[in-house]
Coordinates of C-alpha atoms and ligand atoms in Angstrom, one line a residue:
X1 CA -27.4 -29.1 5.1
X2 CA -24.9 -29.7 2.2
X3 CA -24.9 -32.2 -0.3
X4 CA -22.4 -35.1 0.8
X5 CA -20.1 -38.0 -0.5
X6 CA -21.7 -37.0 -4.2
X7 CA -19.9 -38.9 -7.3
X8 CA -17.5 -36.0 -9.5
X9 CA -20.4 -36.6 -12.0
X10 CA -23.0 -35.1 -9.3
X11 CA -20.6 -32.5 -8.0
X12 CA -19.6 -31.5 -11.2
X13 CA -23.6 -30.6 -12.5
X14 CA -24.2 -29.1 -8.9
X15 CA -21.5 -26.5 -9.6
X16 CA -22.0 -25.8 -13.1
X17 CA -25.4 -25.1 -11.8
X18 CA -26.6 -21.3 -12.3
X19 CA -22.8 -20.1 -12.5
X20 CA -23.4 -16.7 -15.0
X21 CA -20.8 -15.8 -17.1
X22 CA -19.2 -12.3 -16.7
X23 CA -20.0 -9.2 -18.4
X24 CA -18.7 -8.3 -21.3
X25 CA -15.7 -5.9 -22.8
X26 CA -14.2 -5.0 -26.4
X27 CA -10.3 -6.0 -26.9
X28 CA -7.8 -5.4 -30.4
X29 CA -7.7 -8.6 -31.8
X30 CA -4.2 -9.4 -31.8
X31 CA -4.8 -9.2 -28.3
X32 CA -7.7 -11.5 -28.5
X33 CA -6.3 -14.9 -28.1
X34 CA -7.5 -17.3 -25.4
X35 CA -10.3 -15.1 -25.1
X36 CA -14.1 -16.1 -25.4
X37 CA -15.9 -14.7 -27.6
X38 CA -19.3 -12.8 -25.8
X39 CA -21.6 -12.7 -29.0
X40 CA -22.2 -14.6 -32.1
X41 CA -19.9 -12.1 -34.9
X42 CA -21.6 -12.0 -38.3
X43 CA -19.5 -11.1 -41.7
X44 CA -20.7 -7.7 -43.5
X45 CA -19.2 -9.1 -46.7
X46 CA -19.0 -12.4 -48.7
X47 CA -15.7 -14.1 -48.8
X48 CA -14.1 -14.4 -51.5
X49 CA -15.4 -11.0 -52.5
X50 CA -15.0 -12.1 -56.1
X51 CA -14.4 -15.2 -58.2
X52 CA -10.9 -15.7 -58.2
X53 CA -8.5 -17.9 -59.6
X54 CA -7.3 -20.5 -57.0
X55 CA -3.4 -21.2 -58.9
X56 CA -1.4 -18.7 -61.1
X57 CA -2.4 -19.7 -64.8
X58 CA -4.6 -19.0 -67.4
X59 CA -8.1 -18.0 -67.6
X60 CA -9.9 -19.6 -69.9
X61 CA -13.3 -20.9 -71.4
X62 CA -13.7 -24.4 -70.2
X63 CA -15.6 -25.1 -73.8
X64 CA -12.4 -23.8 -75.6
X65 CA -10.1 -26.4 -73.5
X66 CA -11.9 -29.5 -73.5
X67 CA -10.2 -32.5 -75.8
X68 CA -6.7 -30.4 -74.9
X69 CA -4.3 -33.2 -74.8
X70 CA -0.1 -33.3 -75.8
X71 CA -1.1 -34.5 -79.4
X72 CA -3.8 -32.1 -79.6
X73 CA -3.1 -28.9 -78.0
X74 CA -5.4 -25.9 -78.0
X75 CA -3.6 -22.5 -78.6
X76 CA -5.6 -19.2 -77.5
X77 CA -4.5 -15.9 -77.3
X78 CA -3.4 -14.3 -74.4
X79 CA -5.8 -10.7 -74.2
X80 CA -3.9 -10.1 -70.9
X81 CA -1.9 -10.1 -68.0
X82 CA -4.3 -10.1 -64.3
X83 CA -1.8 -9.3 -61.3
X84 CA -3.5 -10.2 -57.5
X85 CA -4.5 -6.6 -56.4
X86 CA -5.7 -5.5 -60.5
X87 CA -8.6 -6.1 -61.9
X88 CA -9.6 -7.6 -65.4
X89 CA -9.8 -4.3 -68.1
X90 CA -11.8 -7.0 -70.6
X91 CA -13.6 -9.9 -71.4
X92 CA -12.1 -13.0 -72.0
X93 CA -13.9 -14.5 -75.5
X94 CA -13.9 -17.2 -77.5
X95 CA -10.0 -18.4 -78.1
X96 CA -8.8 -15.8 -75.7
X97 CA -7.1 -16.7 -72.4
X98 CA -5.6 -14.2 -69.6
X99 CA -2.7 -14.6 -67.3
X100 CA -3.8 -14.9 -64.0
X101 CA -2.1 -15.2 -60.9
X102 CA -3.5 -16.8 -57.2
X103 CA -6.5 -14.7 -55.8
X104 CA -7.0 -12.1 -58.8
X105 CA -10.1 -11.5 -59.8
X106 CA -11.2 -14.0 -63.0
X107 CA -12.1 -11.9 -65.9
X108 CA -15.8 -12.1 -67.1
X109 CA -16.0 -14.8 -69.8
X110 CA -13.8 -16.7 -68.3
X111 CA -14.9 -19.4 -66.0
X112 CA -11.8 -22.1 -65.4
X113 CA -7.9 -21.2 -64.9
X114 CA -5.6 -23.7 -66.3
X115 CA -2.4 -24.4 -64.2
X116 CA 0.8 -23.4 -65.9
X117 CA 2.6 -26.3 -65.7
X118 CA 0.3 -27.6 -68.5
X119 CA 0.7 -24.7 -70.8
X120 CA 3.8 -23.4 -72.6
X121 CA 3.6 -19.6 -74.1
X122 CA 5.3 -18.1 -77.3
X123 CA 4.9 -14.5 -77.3
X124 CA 0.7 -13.8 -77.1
X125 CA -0.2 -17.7 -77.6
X126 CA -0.6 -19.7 -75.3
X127 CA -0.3 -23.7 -76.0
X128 CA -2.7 -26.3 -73.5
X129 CA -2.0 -29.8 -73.7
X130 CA -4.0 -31.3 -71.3
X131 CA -8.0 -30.2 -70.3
X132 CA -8.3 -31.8 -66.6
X133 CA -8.6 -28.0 -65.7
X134 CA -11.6 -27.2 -67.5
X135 CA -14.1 -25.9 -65.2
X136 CA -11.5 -26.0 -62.2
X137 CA -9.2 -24.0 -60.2
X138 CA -12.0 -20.6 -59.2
X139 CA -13.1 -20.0 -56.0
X140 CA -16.3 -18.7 -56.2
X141 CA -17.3 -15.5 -54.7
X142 CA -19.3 -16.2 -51.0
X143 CA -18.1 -19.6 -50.8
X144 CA -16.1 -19.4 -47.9
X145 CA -18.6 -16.9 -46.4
X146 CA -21.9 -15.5 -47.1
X147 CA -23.0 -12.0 -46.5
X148 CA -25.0 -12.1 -43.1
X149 CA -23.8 -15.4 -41.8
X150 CA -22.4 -15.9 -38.1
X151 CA -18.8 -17.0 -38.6
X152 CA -17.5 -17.3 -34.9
X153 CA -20.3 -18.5 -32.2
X154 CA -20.3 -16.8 -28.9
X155 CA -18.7 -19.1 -26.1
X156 CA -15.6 -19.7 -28.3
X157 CA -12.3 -19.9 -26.9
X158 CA -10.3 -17.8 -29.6
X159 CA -7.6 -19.5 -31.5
X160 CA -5.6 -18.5 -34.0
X161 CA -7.8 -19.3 -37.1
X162 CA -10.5 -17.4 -35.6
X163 CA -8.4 -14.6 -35.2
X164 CA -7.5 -14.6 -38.5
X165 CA -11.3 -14.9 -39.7
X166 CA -12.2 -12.0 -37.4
X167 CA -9.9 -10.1 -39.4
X168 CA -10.9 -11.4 -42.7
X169 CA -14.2 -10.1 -42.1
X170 CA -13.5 -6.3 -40.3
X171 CA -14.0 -7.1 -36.9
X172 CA -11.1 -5.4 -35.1
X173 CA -11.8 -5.2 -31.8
X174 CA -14.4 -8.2 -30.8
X175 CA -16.7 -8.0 -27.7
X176 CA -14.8 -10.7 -25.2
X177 CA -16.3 -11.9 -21.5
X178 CA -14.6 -10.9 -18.9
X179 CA -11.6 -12.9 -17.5
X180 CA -12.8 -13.8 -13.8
X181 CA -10.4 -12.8 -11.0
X182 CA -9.5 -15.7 -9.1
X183 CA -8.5 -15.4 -5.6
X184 CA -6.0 -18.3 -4.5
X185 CA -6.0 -18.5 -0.5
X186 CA -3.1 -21.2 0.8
X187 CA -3.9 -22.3 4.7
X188 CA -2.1 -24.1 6.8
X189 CA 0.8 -23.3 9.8
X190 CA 3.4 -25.2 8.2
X191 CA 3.1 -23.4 4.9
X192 CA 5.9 -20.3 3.6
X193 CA 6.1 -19.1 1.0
X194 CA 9.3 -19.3 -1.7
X195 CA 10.8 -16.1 0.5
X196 CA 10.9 -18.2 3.5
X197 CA 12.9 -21.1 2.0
X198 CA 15.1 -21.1 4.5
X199 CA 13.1 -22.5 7.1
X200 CA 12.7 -25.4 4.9
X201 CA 16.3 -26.0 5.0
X202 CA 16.0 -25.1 8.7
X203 CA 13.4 -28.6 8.1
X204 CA 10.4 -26.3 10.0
X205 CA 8.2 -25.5 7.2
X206 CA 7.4 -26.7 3.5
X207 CA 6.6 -24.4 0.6
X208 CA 3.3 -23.7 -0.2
X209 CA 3.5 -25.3 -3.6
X210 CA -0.3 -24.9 -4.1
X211 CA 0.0 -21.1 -4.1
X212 CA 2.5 -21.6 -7.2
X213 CA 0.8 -23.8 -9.0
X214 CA -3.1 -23.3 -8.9
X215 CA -2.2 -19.2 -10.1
X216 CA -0.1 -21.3 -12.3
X217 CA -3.4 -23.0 -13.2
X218 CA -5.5 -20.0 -13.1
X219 CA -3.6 -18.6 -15.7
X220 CA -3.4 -20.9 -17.9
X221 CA -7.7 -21.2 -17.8
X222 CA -7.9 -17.7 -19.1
X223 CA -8.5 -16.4 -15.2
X224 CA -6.6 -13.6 -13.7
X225 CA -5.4 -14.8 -10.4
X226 CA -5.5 -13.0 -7.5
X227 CA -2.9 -14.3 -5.0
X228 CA -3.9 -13.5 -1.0
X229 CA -1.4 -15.7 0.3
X230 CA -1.2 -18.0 3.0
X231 CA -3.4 -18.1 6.4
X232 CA -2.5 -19.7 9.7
X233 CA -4.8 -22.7 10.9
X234 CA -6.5 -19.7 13.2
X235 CA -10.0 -19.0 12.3
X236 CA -9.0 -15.2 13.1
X237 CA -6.4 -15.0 10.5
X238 CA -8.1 -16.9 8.2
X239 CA -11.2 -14.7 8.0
X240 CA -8.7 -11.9 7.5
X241 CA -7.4 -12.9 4.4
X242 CA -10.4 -14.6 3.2
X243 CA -12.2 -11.2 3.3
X244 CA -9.2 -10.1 1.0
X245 CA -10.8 -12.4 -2.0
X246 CA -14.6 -10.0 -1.5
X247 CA -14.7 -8.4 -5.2
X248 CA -13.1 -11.5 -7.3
X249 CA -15.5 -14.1 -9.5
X250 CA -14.0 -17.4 -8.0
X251 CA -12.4 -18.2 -4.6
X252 CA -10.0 -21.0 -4.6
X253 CA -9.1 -21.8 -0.9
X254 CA -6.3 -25.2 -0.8
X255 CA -6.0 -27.1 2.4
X256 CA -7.9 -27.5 6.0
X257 CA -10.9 -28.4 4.7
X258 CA -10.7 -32.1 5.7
X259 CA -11.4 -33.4 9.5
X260 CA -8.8 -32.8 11.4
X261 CA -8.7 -30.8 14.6
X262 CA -7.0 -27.6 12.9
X263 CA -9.2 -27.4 9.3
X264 CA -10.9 -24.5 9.4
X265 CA -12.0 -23.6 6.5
X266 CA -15.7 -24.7 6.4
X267 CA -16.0 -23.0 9.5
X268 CA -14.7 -19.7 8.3
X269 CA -16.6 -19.6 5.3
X270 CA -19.8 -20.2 7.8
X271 CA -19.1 -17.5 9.7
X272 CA -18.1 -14.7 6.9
X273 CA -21.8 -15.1 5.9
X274 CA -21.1 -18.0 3.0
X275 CA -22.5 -21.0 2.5
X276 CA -21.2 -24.3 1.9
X277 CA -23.5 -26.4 -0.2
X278 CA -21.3 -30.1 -0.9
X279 CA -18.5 -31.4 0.9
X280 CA -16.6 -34.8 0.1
X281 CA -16.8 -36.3 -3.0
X282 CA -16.3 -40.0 -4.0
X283 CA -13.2 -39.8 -6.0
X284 CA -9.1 -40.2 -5.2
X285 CA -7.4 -37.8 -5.1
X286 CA -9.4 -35.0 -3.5
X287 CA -12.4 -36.6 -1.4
X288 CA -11.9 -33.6 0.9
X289 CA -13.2 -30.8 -1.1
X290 CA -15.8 -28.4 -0.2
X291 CA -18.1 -26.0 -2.4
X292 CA -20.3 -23.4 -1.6
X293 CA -20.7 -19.4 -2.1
X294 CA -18.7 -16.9 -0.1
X295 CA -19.6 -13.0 -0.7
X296 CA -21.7 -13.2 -3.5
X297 CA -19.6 -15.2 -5.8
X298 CA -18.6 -19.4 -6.1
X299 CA -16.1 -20.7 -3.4
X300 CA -14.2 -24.0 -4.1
X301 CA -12.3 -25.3 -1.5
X302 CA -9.7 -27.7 -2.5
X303 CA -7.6 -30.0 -0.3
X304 CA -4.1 -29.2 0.3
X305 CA -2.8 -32.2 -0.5
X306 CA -0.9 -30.4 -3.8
X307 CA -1.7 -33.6 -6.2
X308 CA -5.3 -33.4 -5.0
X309 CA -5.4 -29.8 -4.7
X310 CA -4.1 -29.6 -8.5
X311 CA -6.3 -32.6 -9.8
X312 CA -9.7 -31.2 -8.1
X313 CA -8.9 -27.9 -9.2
X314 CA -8.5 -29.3 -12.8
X315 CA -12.0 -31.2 -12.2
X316 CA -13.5 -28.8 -10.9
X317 CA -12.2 -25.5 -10.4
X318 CA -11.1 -24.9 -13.9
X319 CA -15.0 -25.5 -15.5
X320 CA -16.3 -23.4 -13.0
X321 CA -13.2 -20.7 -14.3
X322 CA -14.1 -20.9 -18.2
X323 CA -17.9 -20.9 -17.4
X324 CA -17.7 -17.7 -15.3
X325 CA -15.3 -17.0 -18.5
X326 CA -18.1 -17.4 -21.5
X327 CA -16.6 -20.5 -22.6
X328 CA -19.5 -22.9 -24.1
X329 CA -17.4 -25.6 -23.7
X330 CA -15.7 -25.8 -20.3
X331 CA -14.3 -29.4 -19.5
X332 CA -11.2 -31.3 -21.1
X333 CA -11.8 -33.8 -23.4
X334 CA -11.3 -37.1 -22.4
X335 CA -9.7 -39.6 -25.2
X336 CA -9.4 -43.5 -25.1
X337 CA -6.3 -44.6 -23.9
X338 CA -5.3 -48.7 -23.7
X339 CA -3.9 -49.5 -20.3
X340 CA -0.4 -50.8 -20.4
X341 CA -0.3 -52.5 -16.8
X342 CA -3.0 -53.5 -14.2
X343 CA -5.3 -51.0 -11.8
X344 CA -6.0 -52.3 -9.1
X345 CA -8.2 -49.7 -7.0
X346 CA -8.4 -50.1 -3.0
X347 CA -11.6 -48.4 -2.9
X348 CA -15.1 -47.5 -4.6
X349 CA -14.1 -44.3 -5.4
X350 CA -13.4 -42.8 -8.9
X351 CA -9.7 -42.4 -9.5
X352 CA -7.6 -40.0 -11.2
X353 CA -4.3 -41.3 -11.8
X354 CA -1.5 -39.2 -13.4
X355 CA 0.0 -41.5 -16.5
X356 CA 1.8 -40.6 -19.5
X357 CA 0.2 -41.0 -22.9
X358 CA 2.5 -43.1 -25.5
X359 CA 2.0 -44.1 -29.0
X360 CA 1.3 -48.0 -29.4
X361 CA 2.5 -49.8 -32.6
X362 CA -1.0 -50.3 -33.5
X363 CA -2.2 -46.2 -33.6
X364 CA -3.6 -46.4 -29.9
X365 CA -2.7 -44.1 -27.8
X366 CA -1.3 -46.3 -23.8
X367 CA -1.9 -45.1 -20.7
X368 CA 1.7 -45.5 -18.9
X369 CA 0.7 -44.5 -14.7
X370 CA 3.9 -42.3 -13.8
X371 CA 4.9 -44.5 -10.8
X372 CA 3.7 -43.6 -6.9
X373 CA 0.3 -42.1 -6.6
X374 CA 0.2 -40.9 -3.6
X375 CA -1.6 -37.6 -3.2
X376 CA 1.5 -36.0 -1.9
X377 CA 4.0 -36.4 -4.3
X378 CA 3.8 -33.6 -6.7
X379 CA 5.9 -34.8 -9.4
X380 CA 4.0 -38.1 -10.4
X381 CA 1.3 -34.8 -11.5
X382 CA 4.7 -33.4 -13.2
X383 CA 5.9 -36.1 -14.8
X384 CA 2.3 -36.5 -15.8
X385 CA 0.9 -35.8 -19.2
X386 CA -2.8 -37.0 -18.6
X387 CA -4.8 -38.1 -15.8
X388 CA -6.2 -41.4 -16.0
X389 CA -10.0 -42.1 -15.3
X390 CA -11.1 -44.8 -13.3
X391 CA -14.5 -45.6 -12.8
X392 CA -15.4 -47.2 -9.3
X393 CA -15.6 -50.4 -10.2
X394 CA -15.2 -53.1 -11.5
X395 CA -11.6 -52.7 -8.4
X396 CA -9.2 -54.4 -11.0
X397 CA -8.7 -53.1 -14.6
X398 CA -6.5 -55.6 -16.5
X399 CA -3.5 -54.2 -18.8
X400 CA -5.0 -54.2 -22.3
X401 CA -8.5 -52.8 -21.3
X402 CA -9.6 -49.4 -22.8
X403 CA -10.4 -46.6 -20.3
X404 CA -10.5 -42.7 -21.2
X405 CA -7.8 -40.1 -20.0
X406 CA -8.2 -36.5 -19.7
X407 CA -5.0 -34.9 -21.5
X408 CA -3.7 -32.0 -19.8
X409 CA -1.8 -29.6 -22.2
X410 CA -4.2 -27.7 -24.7
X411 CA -8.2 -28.6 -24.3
X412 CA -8.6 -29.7 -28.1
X413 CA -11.4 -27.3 -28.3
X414 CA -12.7 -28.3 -24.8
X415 CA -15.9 -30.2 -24.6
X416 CA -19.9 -29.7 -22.9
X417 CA -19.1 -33.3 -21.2
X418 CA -17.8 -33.7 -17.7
X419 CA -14.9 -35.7 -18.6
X420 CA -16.2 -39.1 -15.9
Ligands
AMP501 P1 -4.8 -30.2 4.6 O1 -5.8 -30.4 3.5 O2 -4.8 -28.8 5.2 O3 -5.1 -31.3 5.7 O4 -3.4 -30.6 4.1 C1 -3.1 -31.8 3.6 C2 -1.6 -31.9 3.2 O5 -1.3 -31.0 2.2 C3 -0.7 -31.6 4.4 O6 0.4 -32.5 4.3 C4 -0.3 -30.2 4.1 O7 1.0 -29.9 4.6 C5 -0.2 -30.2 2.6 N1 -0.5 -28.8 2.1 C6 -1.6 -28.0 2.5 N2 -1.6 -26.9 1.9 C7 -0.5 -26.9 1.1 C8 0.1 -25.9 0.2 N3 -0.4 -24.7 0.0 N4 1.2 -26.3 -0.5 C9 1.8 -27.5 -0.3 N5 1.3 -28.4 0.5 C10 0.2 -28.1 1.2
MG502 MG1 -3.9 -28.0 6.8

């Protein structure tokens, strides 16, 4: 028996359920980005390594400086010039000061820099007119990082700040999970692909969009996709190609998966030895979607429909894809968005409608719904920055309410919360 007719909350937590992430392999780091990080990373060394000055200036004793001002100026001697890269040779003492540039070393002695702008310099004096910089302007040594301490978690996505941490701290080749192979299975008669155009200007076929876009989609999860094509509405054919997806992570199958007299797919799966364990869930697009295991590893099996095939695999498919990926965080955020018209909803279901996100006068982000929303047309998804969420009730959502959207380029660090 499989689950049925679940909400996307249920279905959600029933396929994030016991999903492992892949093993784990080394990378260079400046190939490292997008990657998830397999284990926590620890720095061998504090950072900064040393007090250093923070501006170029002058090092100085903060109890020499104070009570500098323009009608009272302190004048020190300058000991010395310190270069980024050279070290002090000597002590700063009472009514010395050193020239110091960003990130050198501070000399011992000295424990403040003075910025140059307040200081003016006639041969080895220097003149201070003002004192706010006493005791300012050194970053002390470990205060970025401490010797010992974890300064990327495992199950992060790697951006480029992290990259440029793992470097500070030595780490040149970090251990990364694996990226999951993703095999992307298009079915249905009517379906070429971009080679056989001209039978769609014959008018006898369509392309099969949903082989474009969810490797499109794959891809830009962090999976690898493995494309193995398109099968005929023949349960022959289809358990030929399916068995071309044995030794991926993920299988992503798009269309006959529904009810009608030529879908398939749950049957195929059934008899390749897999299981299906939820079918249907209540949500528009994409009720028709099925879930269960096929040789050994998670099979999602989207509608064809290519706005619901795109918006379940989003849902869905691409959680289950950074999960089996490492990632700690797997789902979009979701941010509040004020609606600029009426929803109306025609039934109890949760909706996910595409909408563009625009910048009200008053700092709020508006949800602006990209016109039809019909599962079939593919460019309302296109046009699309953000898919709105609609809970199932209350059916009509007046323009001015607050709901949440899910926006769709870049995951803003991607969040533990399914996004409805
Ligand atoms: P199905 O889920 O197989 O009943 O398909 C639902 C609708 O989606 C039908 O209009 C199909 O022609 C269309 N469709 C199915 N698969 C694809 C695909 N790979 N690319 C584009 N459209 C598709
Ligand atoms: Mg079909």
């Amino acid at each position: 028996m499989s689950l049925t007719r679940l909400s996307v909350g249920e279905a959600s937590a029933h396929m994030l359920a016991d999903v492992p992430a892949l093993g784990e392999e080394t990378v260079e780091l400046r190939d490292s980005l997008g990657r998830v990080l397999a284990r926590d990373v620890a720095s061998p060394v504090s950072l900064p390594l040393w007090d250093n000055a923070s501006m170029d200036g002058f090092a100085v004793r903060a109890t020499d400086v104070r009570g500098a001002s323009t009608d009272a100026p302190v004048s020190l001697r300058v000991v010395e010039t310190i270069a980024a890269g050279r070290r002090s040779t000597r002590a700063v003492g009472p009514g010395e000061a050193a020239r110091i540039m960003t990130g050198a070393p501070l000399p011992p002695g000295a424990d403040s820099v003075v910025r140059v702008e307040d200081t003016t310099v006639t041969e080895d004096v220097v003149r201070i007119r003002d004192d706010r910089d006493a005791g300012t302007n050194v970053r002390a040594v470990g205060e970025d990082v401490r010797t010992g301490t974890v300064v990327v978690r495992a199950g992060t996505t790697l951006r480029a700040a992290h990259i440029g941490v793992l470097s500070s701290i030595g780490c040149a080749r970090p251990a990364v999970h694996r990226r999951p192979r993703v095999a992307i299975l298009a079915t249905g008669d009517e379906l070429v692909p971009l080679e056989g155009f001209d039978e769609v200007l014959a008018g006898r076929r369509i392309v099969s969009s949903n082989s474009y876009s969810l490797e499109a989609a794959v891809r830009a999860a962090g999976g690898e996709p493995v494309v193995v094509g398109i099968a005929p509405d023949d349960p022959a054919a289809l358990a030929a190609r399916l068995r071309a997806a044995d030794g991926c992570d993920l299988i992503v199958t798009s269309g006959g998966v529904s009810v009608g007299d030529f879908d398939y797919t749950r049957t195929v799966i059934a008899a390749l030895g897999g299981s299906l364990s939820l079918w249907r869930v209540r949500m528009r697009p994409g009720a028709p979607l099925g879930f269960g295991r096929l040789f050994g590893v998670p099979w999602i099996g989207l509608p064809g429909n290519p706005v619901s095939a795109l918006v379940t695999f989003e849902l869905f498919g691409r959680p289950l894809l950074r999960t089996l990926g490492g990632a700690a965080q797997p789902h979009r955020r979701t941010v509040p968005v004020v609606l600029e018209e009426d929803v109306v909803l025609r039934a109890p279901l949760t909706h996910f409608l595409r909408c563009l996100l625009v910048d009200g006068d008053d700092g709020s982000l508006r949800a602006r719904l990209t016109g039809g929303q019909s599962s079939g047309m593919l460019t309302s998804m296109s046009s699309a920055d953000a898919l709105l969420v609609v809970p199932p009730e209350p059916a009509t959502v007046r323009a001015g309410s607050t709901l949440r959207a899910i926006p769709l380029d870049g995951d803003l660090g991607g969040s533990a919360l399914f996004p409805a």
